PDB file of C-alpha atoms in Angstrom:
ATOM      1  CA  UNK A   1      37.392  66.694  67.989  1.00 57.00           C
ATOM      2  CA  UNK A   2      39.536  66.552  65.099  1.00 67.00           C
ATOM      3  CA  UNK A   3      37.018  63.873  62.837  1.00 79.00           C
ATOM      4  CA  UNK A   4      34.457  67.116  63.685  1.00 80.00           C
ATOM      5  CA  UNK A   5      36.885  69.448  62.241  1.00 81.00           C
ATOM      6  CA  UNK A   6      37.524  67.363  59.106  1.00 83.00           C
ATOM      7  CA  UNK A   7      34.016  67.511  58.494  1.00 87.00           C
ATOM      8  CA  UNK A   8      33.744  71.152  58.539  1.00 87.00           C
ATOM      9  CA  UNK A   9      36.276  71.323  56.617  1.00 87.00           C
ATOM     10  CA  UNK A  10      35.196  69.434  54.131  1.00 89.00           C
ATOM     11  CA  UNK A  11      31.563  71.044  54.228  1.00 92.00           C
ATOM     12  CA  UNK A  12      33.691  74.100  53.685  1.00 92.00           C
ATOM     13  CA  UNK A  13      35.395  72.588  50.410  1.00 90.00           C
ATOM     14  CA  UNK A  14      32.077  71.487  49.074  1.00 93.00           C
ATOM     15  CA  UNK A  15      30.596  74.757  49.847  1.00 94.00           C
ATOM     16  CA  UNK A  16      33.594  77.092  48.227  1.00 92.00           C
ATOM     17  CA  UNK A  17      33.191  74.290  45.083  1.00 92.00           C
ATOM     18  CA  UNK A  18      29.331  75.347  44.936  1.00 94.00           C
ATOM     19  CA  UNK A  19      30.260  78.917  44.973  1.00 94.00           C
ATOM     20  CA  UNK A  20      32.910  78.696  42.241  1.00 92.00           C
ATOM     21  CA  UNK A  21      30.563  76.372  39.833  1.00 92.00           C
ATOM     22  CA  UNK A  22      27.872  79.566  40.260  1.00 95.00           C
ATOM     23  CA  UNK A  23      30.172  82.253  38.770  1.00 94.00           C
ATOM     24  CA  UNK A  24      31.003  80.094  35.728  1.00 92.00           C
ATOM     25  CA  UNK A  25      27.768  79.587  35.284  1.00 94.00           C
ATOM     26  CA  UNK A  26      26.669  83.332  35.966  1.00 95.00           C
ATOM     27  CA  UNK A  27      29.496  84.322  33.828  1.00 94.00           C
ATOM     28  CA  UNK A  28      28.576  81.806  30.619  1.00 94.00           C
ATOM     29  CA  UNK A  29      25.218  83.179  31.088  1.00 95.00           C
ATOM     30  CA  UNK A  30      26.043  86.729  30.597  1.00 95.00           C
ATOM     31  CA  UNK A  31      28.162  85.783  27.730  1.00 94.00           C
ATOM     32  CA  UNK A  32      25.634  83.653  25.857  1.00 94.00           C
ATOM     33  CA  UNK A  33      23.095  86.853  26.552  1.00 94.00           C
ATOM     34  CA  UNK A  34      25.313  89.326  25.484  1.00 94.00           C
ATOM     35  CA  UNK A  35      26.433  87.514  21.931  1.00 92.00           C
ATOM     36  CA  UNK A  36      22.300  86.385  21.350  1.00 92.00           C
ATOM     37  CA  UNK A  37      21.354  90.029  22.390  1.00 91.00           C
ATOM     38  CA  UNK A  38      18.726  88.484  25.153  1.00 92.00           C
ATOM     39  CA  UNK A  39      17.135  90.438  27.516  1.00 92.00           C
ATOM     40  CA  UNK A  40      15.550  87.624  29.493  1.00 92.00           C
ATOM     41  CA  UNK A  41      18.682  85.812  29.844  1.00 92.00           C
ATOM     42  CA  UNK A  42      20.724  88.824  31.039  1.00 93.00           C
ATOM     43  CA  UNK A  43      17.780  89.130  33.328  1.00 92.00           C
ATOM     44  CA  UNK A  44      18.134  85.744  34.782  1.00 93.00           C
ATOM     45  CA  UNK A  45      21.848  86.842  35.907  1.00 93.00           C
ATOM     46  CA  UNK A  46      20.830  88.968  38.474  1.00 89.00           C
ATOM     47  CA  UNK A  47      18.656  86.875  40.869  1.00 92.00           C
ATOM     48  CA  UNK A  48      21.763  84.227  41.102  1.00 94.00           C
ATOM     49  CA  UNK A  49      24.310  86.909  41.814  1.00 93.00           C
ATOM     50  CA  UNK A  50      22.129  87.497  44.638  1.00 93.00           C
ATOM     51  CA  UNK A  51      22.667  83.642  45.801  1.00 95.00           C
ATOM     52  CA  UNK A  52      26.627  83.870  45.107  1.00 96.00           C
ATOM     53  CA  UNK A  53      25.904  86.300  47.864  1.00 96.00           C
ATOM     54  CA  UNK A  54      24.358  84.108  50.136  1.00 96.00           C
ATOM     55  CA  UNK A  55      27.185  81.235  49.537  1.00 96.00           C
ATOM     56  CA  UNK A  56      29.683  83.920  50.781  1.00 96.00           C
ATOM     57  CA  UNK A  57      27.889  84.443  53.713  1.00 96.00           C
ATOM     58  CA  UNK A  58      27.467  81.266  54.548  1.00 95.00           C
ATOM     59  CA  UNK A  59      31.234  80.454  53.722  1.00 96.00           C
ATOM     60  CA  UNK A  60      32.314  83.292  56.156  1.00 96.00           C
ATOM     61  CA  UNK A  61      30.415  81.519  58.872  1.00 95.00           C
ATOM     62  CA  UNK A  62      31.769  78.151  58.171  1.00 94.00           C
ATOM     63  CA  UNK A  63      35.322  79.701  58.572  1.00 93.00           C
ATOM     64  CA  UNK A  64      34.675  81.869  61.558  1.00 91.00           C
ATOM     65  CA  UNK A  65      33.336  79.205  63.673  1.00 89.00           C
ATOM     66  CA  UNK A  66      36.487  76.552  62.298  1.00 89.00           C
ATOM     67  CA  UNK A  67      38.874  79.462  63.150  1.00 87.00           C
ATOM     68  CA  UNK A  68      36.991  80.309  66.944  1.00 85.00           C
ATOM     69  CA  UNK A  69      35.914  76.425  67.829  1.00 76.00           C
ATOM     70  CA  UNK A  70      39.063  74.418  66.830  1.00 71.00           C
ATOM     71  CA  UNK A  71      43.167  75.136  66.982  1.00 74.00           C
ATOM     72  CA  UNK A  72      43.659  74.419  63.324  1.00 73.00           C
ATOM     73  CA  UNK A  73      47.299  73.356  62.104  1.00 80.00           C
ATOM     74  CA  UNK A  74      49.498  75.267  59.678  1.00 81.00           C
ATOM     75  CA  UNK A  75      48.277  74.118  56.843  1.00 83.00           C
ATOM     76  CA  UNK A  76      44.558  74.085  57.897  1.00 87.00           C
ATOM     77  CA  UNK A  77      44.862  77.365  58.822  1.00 88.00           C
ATOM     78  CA  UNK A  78      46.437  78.554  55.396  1.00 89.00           C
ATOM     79  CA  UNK A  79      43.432  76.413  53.778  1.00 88.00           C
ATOM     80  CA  UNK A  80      40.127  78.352  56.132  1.00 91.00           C
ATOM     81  CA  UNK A  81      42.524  82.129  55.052  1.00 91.00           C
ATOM     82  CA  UNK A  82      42.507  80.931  51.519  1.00 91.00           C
ATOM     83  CA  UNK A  83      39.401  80.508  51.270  1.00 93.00           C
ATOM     84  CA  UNK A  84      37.927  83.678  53.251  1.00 94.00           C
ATOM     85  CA  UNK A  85      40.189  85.252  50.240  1.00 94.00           C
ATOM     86  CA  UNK A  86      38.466  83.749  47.414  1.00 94.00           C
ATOM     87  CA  UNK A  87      35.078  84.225  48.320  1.00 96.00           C
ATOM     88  CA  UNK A  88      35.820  87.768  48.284  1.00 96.00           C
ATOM     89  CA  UNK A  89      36.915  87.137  44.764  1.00 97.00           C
ATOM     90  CA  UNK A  90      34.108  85.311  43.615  1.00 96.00           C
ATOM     91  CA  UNK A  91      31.743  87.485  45.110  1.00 96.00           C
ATOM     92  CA  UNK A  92      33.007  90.430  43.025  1.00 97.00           C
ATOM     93  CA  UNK A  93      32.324  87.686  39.824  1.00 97.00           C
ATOM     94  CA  UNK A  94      28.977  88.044  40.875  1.00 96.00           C
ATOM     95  CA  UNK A  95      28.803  91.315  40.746  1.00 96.00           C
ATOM     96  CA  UNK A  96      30.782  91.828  37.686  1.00 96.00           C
ATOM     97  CA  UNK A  97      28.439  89.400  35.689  1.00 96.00           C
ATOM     98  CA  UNK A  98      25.056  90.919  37.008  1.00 96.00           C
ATOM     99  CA  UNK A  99      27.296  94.432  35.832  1.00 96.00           C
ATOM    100  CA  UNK A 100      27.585  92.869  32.432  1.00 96.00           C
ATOM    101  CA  UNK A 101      23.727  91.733  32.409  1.00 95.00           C
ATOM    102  CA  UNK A 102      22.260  95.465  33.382  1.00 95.00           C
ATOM    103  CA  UNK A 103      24.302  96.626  30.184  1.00 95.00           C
ATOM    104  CA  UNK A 104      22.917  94.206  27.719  1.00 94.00           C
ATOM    105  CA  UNK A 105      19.439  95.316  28.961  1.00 91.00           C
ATOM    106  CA  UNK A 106      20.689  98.607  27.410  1.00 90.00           C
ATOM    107  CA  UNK A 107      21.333  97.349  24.225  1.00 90.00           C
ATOM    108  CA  UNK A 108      17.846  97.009  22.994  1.00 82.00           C
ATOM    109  CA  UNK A 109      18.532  93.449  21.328  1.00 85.00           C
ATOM    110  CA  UNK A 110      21.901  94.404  19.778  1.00 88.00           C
ATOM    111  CA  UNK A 111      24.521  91.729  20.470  1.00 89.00           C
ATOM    112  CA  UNK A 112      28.012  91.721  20.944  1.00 87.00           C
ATOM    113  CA  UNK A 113      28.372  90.107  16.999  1.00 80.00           C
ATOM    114  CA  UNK A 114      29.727  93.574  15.685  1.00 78.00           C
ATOM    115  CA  UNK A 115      32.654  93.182  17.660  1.00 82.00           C
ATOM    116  CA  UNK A 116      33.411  89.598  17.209  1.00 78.00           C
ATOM    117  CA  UNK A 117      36.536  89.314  19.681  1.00 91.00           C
ATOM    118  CA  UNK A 118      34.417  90.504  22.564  1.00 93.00           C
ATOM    119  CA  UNK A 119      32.746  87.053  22.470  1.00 91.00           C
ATOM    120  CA  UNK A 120      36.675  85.382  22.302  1.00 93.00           C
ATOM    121  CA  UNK A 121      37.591  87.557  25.242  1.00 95.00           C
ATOM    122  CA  UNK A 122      34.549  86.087  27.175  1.00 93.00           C
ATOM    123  CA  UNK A 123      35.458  82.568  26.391  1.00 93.00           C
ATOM    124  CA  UNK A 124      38.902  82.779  27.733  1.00 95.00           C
ATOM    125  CA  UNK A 125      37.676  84.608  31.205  1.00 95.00           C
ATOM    126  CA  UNK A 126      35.442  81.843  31.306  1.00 93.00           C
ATOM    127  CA  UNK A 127      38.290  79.851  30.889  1.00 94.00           C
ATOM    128  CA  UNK A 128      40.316  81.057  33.686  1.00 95.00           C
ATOM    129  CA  UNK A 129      37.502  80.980  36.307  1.00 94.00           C
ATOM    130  CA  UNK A 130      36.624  77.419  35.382  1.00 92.00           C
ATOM    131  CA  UNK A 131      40.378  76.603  35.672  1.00 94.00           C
ATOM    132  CA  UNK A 132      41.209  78.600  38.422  1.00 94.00           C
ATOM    133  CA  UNK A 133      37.938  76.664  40.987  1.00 89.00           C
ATOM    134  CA  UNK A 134      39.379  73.225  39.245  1.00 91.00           C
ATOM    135  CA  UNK A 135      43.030  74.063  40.459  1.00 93.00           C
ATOM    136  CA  UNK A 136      41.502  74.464  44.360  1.00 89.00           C
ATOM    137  CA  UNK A 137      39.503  71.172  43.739  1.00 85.00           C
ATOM    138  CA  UNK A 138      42.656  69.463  42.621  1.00 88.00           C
ATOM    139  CA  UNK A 139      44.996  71.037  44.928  1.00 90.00           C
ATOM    140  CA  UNK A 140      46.753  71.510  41.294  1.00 94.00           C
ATOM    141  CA  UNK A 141      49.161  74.806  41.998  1.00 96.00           C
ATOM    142  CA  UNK A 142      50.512  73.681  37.812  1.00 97.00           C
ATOM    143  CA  UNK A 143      46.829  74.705  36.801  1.00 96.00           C
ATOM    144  CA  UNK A 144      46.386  77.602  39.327  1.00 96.00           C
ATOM    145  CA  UNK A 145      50.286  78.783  37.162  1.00 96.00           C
ATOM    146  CA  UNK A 146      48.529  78.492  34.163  1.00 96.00           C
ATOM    147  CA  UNK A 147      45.320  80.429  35.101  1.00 97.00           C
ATOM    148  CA  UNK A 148      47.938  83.265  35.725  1.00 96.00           C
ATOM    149  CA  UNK A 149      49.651  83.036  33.269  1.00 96.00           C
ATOM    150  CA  UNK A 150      46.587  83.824  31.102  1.00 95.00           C
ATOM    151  CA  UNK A 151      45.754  86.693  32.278  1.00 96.00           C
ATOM    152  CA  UNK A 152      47.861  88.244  29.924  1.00 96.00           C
ATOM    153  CA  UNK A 153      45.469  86.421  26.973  1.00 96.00           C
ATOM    154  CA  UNK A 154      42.726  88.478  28.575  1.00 96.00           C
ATOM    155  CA  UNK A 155      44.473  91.831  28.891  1.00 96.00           C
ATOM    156  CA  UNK A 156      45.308  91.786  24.932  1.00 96.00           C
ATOM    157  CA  UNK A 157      41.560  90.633  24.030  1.00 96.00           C
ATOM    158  CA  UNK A 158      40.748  93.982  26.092  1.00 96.00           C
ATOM    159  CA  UNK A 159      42.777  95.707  24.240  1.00 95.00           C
ATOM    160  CA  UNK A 160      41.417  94.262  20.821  1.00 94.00           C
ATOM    161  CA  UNK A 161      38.464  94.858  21.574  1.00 95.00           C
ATOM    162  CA  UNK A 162      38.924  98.378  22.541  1.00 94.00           C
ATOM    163  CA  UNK A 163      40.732  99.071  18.936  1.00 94.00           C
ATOM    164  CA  UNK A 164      37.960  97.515  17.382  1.00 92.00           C
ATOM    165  CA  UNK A 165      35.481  99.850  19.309  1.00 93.00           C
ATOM    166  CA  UNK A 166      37.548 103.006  18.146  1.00 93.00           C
ATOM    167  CA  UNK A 167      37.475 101.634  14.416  1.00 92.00           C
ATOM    168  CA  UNK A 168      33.422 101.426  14.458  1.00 90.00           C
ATOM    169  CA  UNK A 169      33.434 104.744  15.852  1.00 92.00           C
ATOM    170  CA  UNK A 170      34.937 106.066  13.675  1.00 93.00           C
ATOM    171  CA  UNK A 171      32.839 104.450  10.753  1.00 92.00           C
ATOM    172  CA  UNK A 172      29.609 104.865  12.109  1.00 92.00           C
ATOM    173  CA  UNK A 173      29.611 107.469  14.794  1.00 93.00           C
ATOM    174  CA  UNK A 174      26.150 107.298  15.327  1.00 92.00           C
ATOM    175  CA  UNK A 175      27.039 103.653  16.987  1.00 90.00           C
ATOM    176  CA  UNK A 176      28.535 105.234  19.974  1.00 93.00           C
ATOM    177  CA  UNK A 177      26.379 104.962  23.018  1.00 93.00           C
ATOM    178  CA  UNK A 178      26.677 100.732  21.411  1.00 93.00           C
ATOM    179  CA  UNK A 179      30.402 100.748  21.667  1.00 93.00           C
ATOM    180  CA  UNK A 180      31.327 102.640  24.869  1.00 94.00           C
ATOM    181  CA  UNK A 181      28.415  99.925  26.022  1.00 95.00           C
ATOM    182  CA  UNK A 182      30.226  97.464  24.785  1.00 95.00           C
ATOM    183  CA  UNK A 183      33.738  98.604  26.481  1.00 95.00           C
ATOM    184  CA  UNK A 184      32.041  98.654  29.447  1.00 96.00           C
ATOM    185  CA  UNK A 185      31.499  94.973  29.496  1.00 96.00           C
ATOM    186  CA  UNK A 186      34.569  94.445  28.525  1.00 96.00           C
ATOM    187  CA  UNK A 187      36.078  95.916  31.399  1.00 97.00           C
ATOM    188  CA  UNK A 188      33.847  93.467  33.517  1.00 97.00           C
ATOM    189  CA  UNK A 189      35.503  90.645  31.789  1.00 97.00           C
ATOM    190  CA  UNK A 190      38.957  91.827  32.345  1.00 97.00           C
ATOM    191  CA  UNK A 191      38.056  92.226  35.878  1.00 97.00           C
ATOM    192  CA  UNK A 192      36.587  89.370  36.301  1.00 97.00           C
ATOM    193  CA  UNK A 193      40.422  87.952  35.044  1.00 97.00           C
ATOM    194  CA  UNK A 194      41.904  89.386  37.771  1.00 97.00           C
ATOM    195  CA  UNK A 195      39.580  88.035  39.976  1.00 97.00           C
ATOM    196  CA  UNK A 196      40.253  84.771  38.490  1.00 97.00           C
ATOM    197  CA  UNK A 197      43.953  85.472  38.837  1.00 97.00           C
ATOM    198  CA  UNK A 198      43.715  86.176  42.393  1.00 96.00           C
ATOM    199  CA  UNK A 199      41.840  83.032  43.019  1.00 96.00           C
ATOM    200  CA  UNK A 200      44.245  80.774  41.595  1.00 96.00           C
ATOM    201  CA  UNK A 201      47.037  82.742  43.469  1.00 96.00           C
ATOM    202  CA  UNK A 202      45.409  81.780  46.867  1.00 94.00           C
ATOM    203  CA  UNK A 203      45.357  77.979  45.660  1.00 94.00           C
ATOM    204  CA  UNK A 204      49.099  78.297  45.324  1.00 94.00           C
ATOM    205  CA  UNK A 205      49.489  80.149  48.561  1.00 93.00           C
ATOM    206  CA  UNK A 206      46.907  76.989  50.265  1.00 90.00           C
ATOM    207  CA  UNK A 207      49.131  74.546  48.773  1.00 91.00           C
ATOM    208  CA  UNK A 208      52.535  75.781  49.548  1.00 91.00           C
ATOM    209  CA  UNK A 209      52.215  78.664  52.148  1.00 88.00           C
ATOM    210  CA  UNK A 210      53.392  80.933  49.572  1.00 87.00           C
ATOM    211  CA  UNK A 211      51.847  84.034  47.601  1.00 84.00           C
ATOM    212  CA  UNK A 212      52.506  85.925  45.188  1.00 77.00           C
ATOM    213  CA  UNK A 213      51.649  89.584  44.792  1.00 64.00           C
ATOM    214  CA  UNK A 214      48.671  89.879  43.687  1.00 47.00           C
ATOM    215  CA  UNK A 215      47.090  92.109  40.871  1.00 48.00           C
ATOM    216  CA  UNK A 216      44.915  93.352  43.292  1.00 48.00           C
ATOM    217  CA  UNK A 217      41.344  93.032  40.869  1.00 50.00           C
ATOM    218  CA  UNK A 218      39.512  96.185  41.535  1.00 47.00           C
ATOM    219  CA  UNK A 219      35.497  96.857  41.720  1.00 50.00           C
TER     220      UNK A 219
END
């Protein structure tokens, strides 16, 4: 019974691992897009947010029938929550990307260049998604620290990149529609840091039963 339960669980691991290696790549993709002002490649966001969808799903029923066939131990049991938790998470990284994807199809082949620390903010998101799925493969709750603690990095790009905004605005007014655009994704990025943030806080709480409050990322 148990060697049958390992090997859900570890078809669970593998499949959570999948899920998190499509939002960095969903997420690099709508960066790359958005600084070479591609339509196409924005447009190939969308269909995989679709299967970060279908990973969830599938996820959710790995966990629901570990959680109704078996009697899993403590920390089993804190591993099949924390992971129910972060699919949540990293479907709303989906979502946020494909977000960030329907704007630069808006854009009408302008890039994110004229606002150069839009394309540093996007790097260090990436950052802390990539770090945050590596902390759950390691079982590394020093990594899953570090991913929080740079969430703070993330909220002052936002905020650079929002004073930046007001400062084109203000020189070329006629640019507006392009900058409140470009806030827009923006806010997707900083929301997709708090997803990150919550992510790595559930590899804490797997590891050591313990969790912190969380930010609570929003839609």
């Amino acid at each position: 019974m148990r060697s049958r339960f390992d090997e859900q669980l570890s078809l669970l691991n593998k499949e959570l691992i999948k899920m998190g290696a499509m939002c960095e790549n969903v997420i690099s993709l709508a960066a790359k897009a958005l600084m070479d002002g591609d339509v196409k490649q924005a447009s190939a966001v969308i269909p995989m947010d679709g299967e970060i969808d279908q990973l969830e799903r599938n996820i959710e029923a790995i966990c629901l029938k570990l959680l109704l066939q078996q009697q899993p131990v403590a920390k089993d049991l804190r591993q099949i929550s924390a992971a129910l938790k972060m699919i949540t998470d990293m479907e709303r990284i989906g979502d946020q990307a494909a977000d960030i994807a329907e704007i630069i199809t808006f854009l009408n082949g302008r890039s994110g260049e004229e606002c150069a620390c839009i394309d540093e903010m996007a790097r260090a998101t990436i950052r802390m998604v990539t770090g945050s799925v590596d902390a759950y493969v390691r079982q590394d709750t020093a990594l899953a620290e570090r991913v929080i603690a740079h969430d703070d990095v993330v909220d002052n790009y936002f905020d650079r990149v929002k004073h930046a905004l007001i400062n084109l605005i203000a020189k070329k007014p006629e640019d507006g529609e392009y900058a409140v655009d470009l806030l827009m994704i923006a806010k997707y990025f900083e929301r997709i840091g708090d997803h990150a943030t919550n992510i790595a806080e559930w590899v804490v709480f797997s590891v050591t039963g313990v969790h912190k409050s969380s930010k609570g990322a929003t839609e």
